[in-house]
XYZ file of C-alpha atoms in Angstrom:
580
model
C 39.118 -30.193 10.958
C 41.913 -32.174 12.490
C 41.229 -34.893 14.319
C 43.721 -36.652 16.840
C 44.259 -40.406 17.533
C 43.552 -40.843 21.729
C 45.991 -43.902 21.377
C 48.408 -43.438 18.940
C 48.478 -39.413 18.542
C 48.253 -39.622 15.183
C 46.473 -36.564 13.125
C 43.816 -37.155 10.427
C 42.266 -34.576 8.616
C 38.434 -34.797 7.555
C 36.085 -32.744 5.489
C 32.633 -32.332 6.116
C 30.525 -32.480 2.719
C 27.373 -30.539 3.320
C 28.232 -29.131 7.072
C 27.905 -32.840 8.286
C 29.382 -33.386 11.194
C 31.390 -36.815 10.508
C 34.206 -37.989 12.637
C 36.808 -40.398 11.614
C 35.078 -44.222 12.272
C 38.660 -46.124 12.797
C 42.702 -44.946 13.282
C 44.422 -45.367 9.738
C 47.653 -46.594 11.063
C 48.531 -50.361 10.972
C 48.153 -51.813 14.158
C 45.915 -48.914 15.588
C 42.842 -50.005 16.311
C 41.588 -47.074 17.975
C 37.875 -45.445 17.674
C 38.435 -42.541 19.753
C 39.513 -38.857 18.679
C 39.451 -35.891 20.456
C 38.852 -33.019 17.739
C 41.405 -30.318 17.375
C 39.631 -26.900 17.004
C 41.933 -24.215 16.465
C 42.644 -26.107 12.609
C 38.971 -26.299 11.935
C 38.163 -23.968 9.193
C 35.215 -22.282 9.083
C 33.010 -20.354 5.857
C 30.407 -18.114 6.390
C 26.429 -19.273 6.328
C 22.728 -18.791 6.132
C 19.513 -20.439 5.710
C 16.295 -18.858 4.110
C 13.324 -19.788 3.598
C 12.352 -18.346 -0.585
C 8.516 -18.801 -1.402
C 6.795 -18.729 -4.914
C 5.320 -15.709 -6.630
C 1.743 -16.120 -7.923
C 0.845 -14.373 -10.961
C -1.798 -12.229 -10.622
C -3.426 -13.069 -13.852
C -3.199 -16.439 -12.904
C -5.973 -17.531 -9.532
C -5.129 -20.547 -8.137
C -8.049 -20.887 -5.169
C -7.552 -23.167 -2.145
C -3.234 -23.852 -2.508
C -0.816 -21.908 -0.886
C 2.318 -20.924 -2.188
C 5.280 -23.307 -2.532
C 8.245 -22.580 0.034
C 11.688 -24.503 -0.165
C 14.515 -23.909 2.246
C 17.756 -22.331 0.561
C 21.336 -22.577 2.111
C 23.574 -19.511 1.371
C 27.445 -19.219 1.758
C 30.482 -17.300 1.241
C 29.745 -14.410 -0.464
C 25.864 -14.889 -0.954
C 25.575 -14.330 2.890
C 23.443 -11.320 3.638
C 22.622 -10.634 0.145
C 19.298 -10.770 0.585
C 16.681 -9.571 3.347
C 12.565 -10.287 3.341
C 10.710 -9.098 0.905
C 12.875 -8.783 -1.661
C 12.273 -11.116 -5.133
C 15.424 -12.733 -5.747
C 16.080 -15.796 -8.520
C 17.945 -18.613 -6.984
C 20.013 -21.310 -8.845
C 21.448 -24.199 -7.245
C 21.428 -27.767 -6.235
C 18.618 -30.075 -4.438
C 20.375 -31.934 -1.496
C 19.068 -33.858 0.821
C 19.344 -34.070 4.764
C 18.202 -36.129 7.700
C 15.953 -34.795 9.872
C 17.883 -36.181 12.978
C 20.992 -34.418 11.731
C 19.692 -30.817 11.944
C 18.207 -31.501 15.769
C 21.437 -33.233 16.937
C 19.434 -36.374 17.705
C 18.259 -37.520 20.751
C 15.675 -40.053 21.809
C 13.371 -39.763 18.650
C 16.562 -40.122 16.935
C 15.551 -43.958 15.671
C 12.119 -42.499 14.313
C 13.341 -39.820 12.890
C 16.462 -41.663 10.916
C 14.158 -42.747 7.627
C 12.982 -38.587 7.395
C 14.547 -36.415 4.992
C 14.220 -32.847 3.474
C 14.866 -30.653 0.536
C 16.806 -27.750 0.994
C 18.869 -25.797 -2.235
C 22.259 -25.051 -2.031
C 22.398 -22.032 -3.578
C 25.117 -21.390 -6.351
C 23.877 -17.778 -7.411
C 21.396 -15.258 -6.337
C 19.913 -12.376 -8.101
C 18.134 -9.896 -6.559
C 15.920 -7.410 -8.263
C 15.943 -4.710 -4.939
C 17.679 -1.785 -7.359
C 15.230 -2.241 -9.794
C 12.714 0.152 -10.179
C 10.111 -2.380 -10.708
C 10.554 -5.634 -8.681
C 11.180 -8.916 -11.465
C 8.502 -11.516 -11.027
C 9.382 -15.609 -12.028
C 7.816 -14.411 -15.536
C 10.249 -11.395 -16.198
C 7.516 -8.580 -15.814
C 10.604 -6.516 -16.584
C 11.675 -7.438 -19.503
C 9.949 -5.938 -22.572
C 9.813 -8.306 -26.032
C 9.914 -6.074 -29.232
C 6.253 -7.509 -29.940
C 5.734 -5.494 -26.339
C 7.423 -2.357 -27.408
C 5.555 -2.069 -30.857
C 2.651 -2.360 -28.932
C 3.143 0.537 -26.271
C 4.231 2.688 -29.631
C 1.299 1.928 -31.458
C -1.178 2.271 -28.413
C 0.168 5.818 -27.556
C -0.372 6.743 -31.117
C -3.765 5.480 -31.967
C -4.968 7.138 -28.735
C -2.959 10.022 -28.251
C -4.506 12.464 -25.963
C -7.039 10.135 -24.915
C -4.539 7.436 -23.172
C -5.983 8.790 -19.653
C -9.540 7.935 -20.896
C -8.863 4.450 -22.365
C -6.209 3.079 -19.304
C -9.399 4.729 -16.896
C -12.326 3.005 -18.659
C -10.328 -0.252 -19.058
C -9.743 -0.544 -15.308
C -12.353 -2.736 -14.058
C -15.085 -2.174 -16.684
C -17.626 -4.319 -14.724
C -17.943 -1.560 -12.357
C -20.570 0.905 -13.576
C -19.756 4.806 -13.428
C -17.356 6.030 -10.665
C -14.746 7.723 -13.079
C -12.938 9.934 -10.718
C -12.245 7.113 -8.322
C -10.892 4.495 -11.213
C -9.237 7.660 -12.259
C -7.301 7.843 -8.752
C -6.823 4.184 -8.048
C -5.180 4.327 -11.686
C -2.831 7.055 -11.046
C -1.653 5.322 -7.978
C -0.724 1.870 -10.091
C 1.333 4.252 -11.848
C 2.823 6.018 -8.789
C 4.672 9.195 -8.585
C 8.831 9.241 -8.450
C 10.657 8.545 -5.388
C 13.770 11.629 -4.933
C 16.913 11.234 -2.662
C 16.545 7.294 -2.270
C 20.379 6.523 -2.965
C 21.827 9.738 -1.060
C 22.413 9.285 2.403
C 22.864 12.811 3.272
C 18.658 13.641 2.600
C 15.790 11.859 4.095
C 14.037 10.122 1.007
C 10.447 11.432 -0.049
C 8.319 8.372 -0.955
C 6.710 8.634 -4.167
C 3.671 6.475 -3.969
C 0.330 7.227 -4.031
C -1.966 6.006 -1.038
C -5.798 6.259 -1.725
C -8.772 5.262 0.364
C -12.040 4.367 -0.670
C -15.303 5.120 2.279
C -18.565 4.502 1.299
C -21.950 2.486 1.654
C -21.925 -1.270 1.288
C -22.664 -2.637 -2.404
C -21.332 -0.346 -4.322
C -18.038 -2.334 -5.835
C -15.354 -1.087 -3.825
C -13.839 -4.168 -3.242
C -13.932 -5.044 -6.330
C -12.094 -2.224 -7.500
C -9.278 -3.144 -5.284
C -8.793 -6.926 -6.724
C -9.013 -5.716 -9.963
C -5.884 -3.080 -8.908
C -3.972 -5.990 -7.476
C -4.650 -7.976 -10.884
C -2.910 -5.146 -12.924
C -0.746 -4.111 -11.068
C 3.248 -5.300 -11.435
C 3.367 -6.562 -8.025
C 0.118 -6.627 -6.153
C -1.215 -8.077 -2.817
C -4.840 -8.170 -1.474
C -5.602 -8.628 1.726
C -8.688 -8.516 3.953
C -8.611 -6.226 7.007
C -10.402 -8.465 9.209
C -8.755 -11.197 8.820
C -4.955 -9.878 9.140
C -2.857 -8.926 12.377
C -0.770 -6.764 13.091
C 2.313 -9.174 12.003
C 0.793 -10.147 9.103
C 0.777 -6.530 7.764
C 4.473 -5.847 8.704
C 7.015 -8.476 9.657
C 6.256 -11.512 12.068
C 9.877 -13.088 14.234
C 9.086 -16.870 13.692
C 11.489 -19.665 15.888
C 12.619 -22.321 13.398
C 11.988 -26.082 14.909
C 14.776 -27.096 13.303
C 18.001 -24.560 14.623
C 15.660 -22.954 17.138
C 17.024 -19.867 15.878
C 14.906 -16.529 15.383
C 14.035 -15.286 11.962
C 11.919 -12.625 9.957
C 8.777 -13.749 8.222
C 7.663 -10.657 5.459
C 4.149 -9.224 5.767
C 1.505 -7.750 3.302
C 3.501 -4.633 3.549
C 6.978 -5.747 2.829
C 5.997 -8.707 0.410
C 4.123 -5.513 -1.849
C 7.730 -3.619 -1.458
C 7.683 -1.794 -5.280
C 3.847 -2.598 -6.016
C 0.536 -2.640 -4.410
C -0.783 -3.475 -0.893
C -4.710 -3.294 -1.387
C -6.365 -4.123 2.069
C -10.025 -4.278 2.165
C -12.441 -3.954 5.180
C -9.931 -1.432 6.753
C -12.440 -0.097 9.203
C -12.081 -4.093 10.484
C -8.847 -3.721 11.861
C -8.753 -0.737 13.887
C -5.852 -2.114 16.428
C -3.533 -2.652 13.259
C -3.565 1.080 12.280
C -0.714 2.293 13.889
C 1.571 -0.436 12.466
C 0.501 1.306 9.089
C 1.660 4.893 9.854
C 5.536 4.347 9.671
C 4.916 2.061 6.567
C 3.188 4.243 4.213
C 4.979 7.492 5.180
C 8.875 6.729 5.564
C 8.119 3.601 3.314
C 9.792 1.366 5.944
C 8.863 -0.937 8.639
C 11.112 -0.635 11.666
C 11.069 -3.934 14.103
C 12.712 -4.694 17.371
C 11.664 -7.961 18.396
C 13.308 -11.199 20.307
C 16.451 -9.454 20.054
C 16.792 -9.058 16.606
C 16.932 -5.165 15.047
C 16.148 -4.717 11.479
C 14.738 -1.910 9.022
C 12.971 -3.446 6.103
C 11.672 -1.691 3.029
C 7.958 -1.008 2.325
C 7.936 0.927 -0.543
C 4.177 0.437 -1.801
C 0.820 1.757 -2.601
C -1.870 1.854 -0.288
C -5.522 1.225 -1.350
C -7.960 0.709 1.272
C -11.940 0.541 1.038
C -13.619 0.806 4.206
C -17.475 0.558 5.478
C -18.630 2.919 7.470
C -19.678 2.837 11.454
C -23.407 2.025 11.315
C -23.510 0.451 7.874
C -24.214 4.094 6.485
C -22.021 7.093 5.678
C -23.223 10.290 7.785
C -22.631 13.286 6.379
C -22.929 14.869 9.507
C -20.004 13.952 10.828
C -16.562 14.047 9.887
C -14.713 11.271 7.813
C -12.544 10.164 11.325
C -15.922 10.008 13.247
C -17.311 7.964 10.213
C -14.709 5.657 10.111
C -13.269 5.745 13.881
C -9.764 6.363 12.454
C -7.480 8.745 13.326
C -6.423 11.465 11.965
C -2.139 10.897 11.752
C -3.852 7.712 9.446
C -6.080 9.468 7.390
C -3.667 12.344 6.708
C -1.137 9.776 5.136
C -4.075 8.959 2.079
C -3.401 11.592 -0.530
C -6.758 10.806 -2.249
C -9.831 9.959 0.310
C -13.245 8.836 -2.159
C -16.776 9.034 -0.422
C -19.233 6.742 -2.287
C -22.528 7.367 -1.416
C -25.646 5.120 -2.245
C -28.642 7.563 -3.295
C -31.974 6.827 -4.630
C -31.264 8.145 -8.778
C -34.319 6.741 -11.045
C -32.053 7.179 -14.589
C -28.639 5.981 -12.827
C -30.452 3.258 -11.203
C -32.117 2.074 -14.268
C -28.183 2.415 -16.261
C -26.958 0.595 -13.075
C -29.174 -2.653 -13.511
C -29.225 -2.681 -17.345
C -25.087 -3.142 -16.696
C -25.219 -5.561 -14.339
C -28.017 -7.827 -16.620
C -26.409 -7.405 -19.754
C -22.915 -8.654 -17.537
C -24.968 -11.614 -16.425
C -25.989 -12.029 -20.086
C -22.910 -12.313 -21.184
C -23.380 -9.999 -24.517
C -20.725 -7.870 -23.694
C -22.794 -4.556 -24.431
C -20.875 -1.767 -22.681
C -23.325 0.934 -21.300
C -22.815 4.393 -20.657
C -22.870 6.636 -17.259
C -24.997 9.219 -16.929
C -24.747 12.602 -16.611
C -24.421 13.682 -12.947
C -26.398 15.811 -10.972
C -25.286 19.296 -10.677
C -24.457 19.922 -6.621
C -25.011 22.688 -4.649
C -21.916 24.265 -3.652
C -20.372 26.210 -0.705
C -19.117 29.583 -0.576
C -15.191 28.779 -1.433
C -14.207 31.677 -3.343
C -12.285 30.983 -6.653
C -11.487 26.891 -5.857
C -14.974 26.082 -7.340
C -15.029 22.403 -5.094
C -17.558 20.031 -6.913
C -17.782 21.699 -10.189
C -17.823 19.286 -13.056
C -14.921 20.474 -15.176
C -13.184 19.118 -18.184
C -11.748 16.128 -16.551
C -14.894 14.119 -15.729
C -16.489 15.244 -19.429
C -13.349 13.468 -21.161
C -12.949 10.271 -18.878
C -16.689 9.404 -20.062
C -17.502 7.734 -23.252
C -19.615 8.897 -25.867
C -22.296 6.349 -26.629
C -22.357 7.672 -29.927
C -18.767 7.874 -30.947
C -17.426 4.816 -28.855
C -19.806 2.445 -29.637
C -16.830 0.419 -30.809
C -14.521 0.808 -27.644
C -12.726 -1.946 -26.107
C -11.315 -2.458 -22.917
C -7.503 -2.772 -23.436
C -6.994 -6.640 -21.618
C -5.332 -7.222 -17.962
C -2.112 -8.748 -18.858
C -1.847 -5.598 -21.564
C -2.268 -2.913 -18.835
C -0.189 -4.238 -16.336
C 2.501 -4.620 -18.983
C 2.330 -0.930 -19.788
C 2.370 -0.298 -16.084
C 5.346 -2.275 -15.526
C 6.743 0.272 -18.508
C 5.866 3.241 -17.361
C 7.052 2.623 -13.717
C 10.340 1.303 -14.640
C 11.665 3.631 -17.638
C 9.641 6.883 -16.953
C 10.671 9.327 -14.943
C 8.768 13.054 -15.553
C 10.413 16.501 -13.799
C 8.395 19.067 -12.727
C 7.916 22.290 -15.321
C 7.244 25.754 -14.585
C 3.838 25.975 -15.643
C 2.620 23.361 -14.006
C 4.534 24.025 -10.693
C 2.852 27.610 -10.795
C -0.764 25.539 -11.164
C -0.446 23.213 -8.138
C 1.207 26.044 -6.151
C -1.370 28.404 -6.794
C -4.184 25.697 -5.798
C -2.469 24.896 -2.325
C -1.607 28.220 -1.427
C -5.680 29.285 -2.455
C -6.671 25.914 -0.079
C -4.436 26.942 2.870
C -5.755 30.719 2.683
C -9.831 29.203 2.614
C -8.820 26.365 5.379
C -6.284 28.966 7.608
C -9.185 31.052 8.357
C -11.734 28.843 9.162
C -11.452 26.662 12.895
C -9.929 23.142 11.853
C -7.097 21.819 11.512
C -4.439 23.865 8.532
C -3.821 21.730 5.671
C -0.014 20.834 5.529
C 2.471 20.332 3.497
C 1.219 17.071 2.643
C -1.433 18.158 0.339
C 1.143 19.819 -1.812
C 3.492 16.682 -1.759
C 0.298 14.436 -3.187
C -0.280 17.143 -6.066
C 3.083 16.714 -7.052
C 2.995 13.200 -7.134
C -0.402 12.753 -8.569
C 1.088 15.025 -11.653
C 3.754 13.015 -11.766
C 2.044 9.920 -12.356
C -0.278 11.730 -14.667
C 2.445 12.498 -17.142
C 4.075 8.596 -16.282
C 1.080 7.433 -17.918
C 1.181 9.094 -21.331
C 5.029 8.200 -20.837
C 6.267 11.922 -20.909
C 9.460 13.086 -19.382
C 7.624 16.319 -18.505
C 4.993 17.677 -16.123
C 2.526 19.717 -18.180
C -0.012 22.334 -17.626
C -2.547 20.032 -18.769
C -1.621 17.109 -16.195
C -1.609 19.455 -13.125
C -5.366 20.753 -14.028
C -5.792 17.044 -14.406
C -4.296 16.803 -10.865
C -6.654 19.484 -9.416
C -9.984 18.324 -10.552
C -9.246 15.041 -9.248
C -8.010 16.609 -5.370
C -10.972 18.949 -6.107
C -13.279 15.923 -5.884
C -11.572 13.956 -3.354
C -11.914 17.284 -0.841
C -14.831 17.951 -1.997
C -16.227 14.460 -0.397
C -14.029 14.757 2.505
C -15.477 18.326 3.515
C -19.095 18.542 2.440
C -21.264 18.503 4.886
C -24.990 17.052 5.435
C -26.767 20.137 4.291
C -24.390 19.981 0.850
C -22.365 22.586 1.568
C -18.428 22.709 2.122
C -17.215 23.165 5.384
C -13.203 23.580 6.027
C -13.947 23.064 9.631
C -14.349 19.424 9.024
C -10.567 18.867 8.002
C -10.095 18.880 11.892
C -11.737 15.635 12.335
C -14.800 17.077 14.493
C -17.814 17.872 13.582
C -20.241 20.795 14.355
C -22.173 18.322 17.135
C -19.151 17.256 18.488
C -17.719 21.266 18.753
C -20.594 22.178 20.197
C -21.095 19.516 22.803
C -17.398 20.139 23.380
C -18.179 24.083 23.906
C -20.907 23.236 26.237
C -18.750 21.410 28.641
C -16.151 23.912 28.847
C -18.682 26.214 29.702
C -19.853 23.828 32.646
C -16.156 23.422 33.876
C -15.952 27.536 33.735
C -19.378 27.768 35.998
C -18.094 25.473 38.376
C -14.605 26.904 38.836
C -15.961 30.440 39.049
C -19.012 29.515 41.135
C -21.352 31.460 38.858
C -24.045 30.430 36.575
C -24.398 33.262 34.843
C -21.489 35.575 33.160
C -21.111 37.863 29.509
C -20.112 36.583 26.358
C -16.823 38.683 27.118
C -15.189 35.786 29.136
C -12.694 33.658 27.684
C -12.819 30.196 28.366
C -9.599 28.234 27.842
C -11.612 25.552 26.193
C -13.683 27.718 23.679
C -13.596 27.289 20.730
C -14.752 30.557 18.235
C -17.777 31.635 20.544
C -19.808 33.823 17.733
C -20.429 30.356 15.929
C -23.124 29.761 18.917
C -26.103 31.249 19.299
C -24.834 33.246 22.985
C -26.918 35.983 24.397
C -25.275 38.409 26.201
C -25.960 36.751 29.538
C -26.597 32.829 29.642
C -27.706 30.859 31.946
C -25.971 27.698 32.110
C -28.825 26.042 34.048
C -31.091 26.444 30.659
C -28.929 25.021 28.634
């Protein structure tokens, strides 16, 4: 900027080095011994800037209790403006500078206390973000694969072969005893399925991860299972439910003290963008559930907030574990009345687990002998037992509950794996990171016809009972559940094989969702309400019908508004609604 002499009207031109505001101290010409300039604006030139705020990744293998992550101020220019937004992981190189404190603030009367006070800041030289990568780069180049890593992704595929699903499954948290089919989910959503239409701007993009919930009775290691999914997993974040806000799950609009300017601070949700957002206690944080339902369906979080309009991505895995109302699932009611969630929410998880805690003298006696030999620290891996057969509804052809193939092959034999070791943490989220970055598997016929033919059987069994149809939805998690299942044996192709894979699993997780408490499955309960509640419900419409009419008494023949399917009742032909 120019600068122009008060008494002589001579021009000087000065630089700023660092954006510092400096004016010229003294006139230059001989003679001159003015100190005042008046700045000439119009000459000033001007680049373009921007000031973020970049904080460290923790490793997950690496648990560092008590310190919170390192933050450092970064200064971008030119062409680095904008080339970032929060949430993504970017690698930064530039220079440590140093500023006053007084200097950012524009002085003032603490401007002689303030004076000695510096702080670090980076002037960025180059940024690299990882936002087009499949697979978001940590600070120890999670996606980057050594040769030593390739050889050993060849040689694990081989030595297993078909049994990969078996050995990632029982690897996955082996200090939890048992629970196969929900490792067996939590695992396929690590993997995730493959988002379509994400770089076309003429279709709306269908999200391709997997969101799975986890319901049951205290104690039985379901939070657990979710720490050990954020330790494998490429990019995972754990969270507790009652201890987060809304903010903290989506994006926060901070004032800096310095500028006094607005800016975004990333949540849960947008710091897990590409990974895994495990949030326990989620029946904790009831007010925070509808900042989830944009999140994990358009993978997005939209804010409008202090003036500032922004769409940031959110393109992760949900995996929630939740308690129960009353300490206690009830299988008499529903899985919304259970958890006091509603249903938009609960329709978003495309795998929903029930674990229930019931009195079983041979599991209970496998159950302890795992946790003591854990405490003894002689690494003897035990066995599950052989379930229970269950009693079973009348569902046609779908066969919920029935133990199939699946289950039979995730467990190990205690005769022929006595030698079976889990494959380590750092191993399996390494071959996650693989999978999720080079594999991509398409659809084939076969398996197309499988998942087709299992949806079109569940909306035929669910259409003509009174609840709530099951949409479209359904069918979008089978395809993405097969699509992880063939990511993790690393094939390019869906097979006929992975979508029976896929059903068993959905079998399960509707099997939980819809039995009811005399063990028997009930579509009815897909609508969120159970039988009390749709019968206390008829019952009141009947009262509102009496007193409109001004009749106690009237046939079976009447239609209330209200009803719901009357021959489910007990009705007589004339009822008193007095007696009732």
């Amino acid at each position: 900027m120019d600068f122009t002499c008060a008494k002589c009207g001579t021009t000087i031109t000065r630089a700023f080095p660092d954006g510092k505001f400096s004016p010229p101290i003294g006139c230059t010409i001989h003679g001159c011994r003015s100190r005042t300039f008046s700045p000439v604006r119009s000459t000033a030139k001007a680049i373009d800037f921007q000031k973020v705020r970049i904080q460290e990744i923790l490793k997950s293998g690496i648990y560092e209790e008590g310190r919170v992550p390192r933050t450092v101020e970064c200064e971008l220019t030119e062409d680095l403006v904008d080339f970032c937004i929060p949430g993504d992981v970017v690698t930064v190189t530039g220079i440590i500078k140093v500023i006053n404190n007084y200097m950012d603030i524009g002085g003032g009367k603490f401007k002689a206390k303030n004076q000695g006070l510096y702080y670090l800041y980076l002037e960025a030289v180059s940024v690299r973000n990882s936002k087009s990568h499949a697979v978001s780069e940590e600070l120890s180049d999670l996606h980057t694969f050594s040769p030593r890593d390739l050889e050993f992704i060849v040689k694990f595929l081989d030595e297993n072969g078909p049994d990969t699903f078996r050995q990632i499954v029982q690897s996955f948290c082996p200090s939890i005893y048992g629970h196969e089919f929900v490792k067996a989910g939590i695992t396929l959503a690590l993997f995730g399925g493959v988002q379509k239409y994400s770089m076309d701007e003429n279709k709306v993009p269908v999200r391709g991860d997997i969101h799975v919930i986890v319901v049951g009775d205290p104690g039985l290691g379901k939070s657990q299972l979710l720490q050990a999914a954020a330790a494998v997993s490429p990019r995972g974040i754990y969270v507790c439910g009652n201890a987060t806000t809304n903010a903290g799950l989506t994006v926060a609009v901070v004032k800096d003290h310095m500028t006094s300017d607005y800016a975004f601070e990333a949540g849960a949700m947008v710091l897990a963008d590409s990974g895994s957002c495990c949030i326990d206690e989620f029946d904790k944080m009831s007010a925070e559930h509808q900042a989830l339902l944009e999140a994990m369906e358009q993978q997005c979080v939209s804010v409008a907030k202090a003036g500032l309009v922004a769409s940031l991505s959110a393109r992760t895995s949900v995996l929630a574990a939740a308690n129960p109302v009353g300490g206690h699932y009830n299988r008499a009611k529903t899985v919304n009345e259970n958890l006091k969630m509603s249903a938009a929410l609960l329709s978003r998880f495309d795998l929903v687990f029930i674990l229930l805690d019931k009195p079983d003298e041979v599991l209970d006696k496998r159950v302890s002998d795992h946790i003591m030999a854990l405490h003894a620290g002689n690494g003897e891996h035990l066995f599950p037992a052989k379930k229970q057969s269950r009693v079973l509804g009348s569902c046609g052809d779908i066969a919920f509950g029935a133990t199939g193939s699946l289950i039979s092959r995730l467990r190990l034999d205690h005769k022929k794996d006595k030698d079976f070791v889990p494959l380590p943490g750092p191993l399996l989220r390494k071959y996650i990171a693989y999978a999720r970055t080079y594999i991509f598997p398409r659809m084939s016929r076969p398996a197309a016809d499988i998942l087709q033919k299992f949806y079109l059987r569940l909306r035929d069994h669910n259409t003509s009972a009174d609840g709530t149809p099951i949409t479209a939805r359904q069918l979008e998690s089978l395809v993405r559940l097969a699509e992880a299942r063939a990511r993790l044996d690393l094939r390019e192709e869906i097979t006929a094989k992975d979508a029976m894979d896929v059903v068993e699993i959905m079998k399960e997780s509707l099997y939980d969702k819809l039995l009811d408490e005399h063990g028997f499955v009930d579509f009815t309960r897909n609508g969120g309400m159970s039988r009390q509640k749709e019968a206390k419900r008829f019952l009141s419409a009947l009262h509102k019908e009496s007193e409109l009419k001004q009749d106690e008494c009237f046939s079976i023949s009447v239609k209330c508004f209200h009803c719901f399917v009357l021959i489910r009742y007990p009705v007589t032909k004339n009822m008193n609604i007095k007696k009732l």
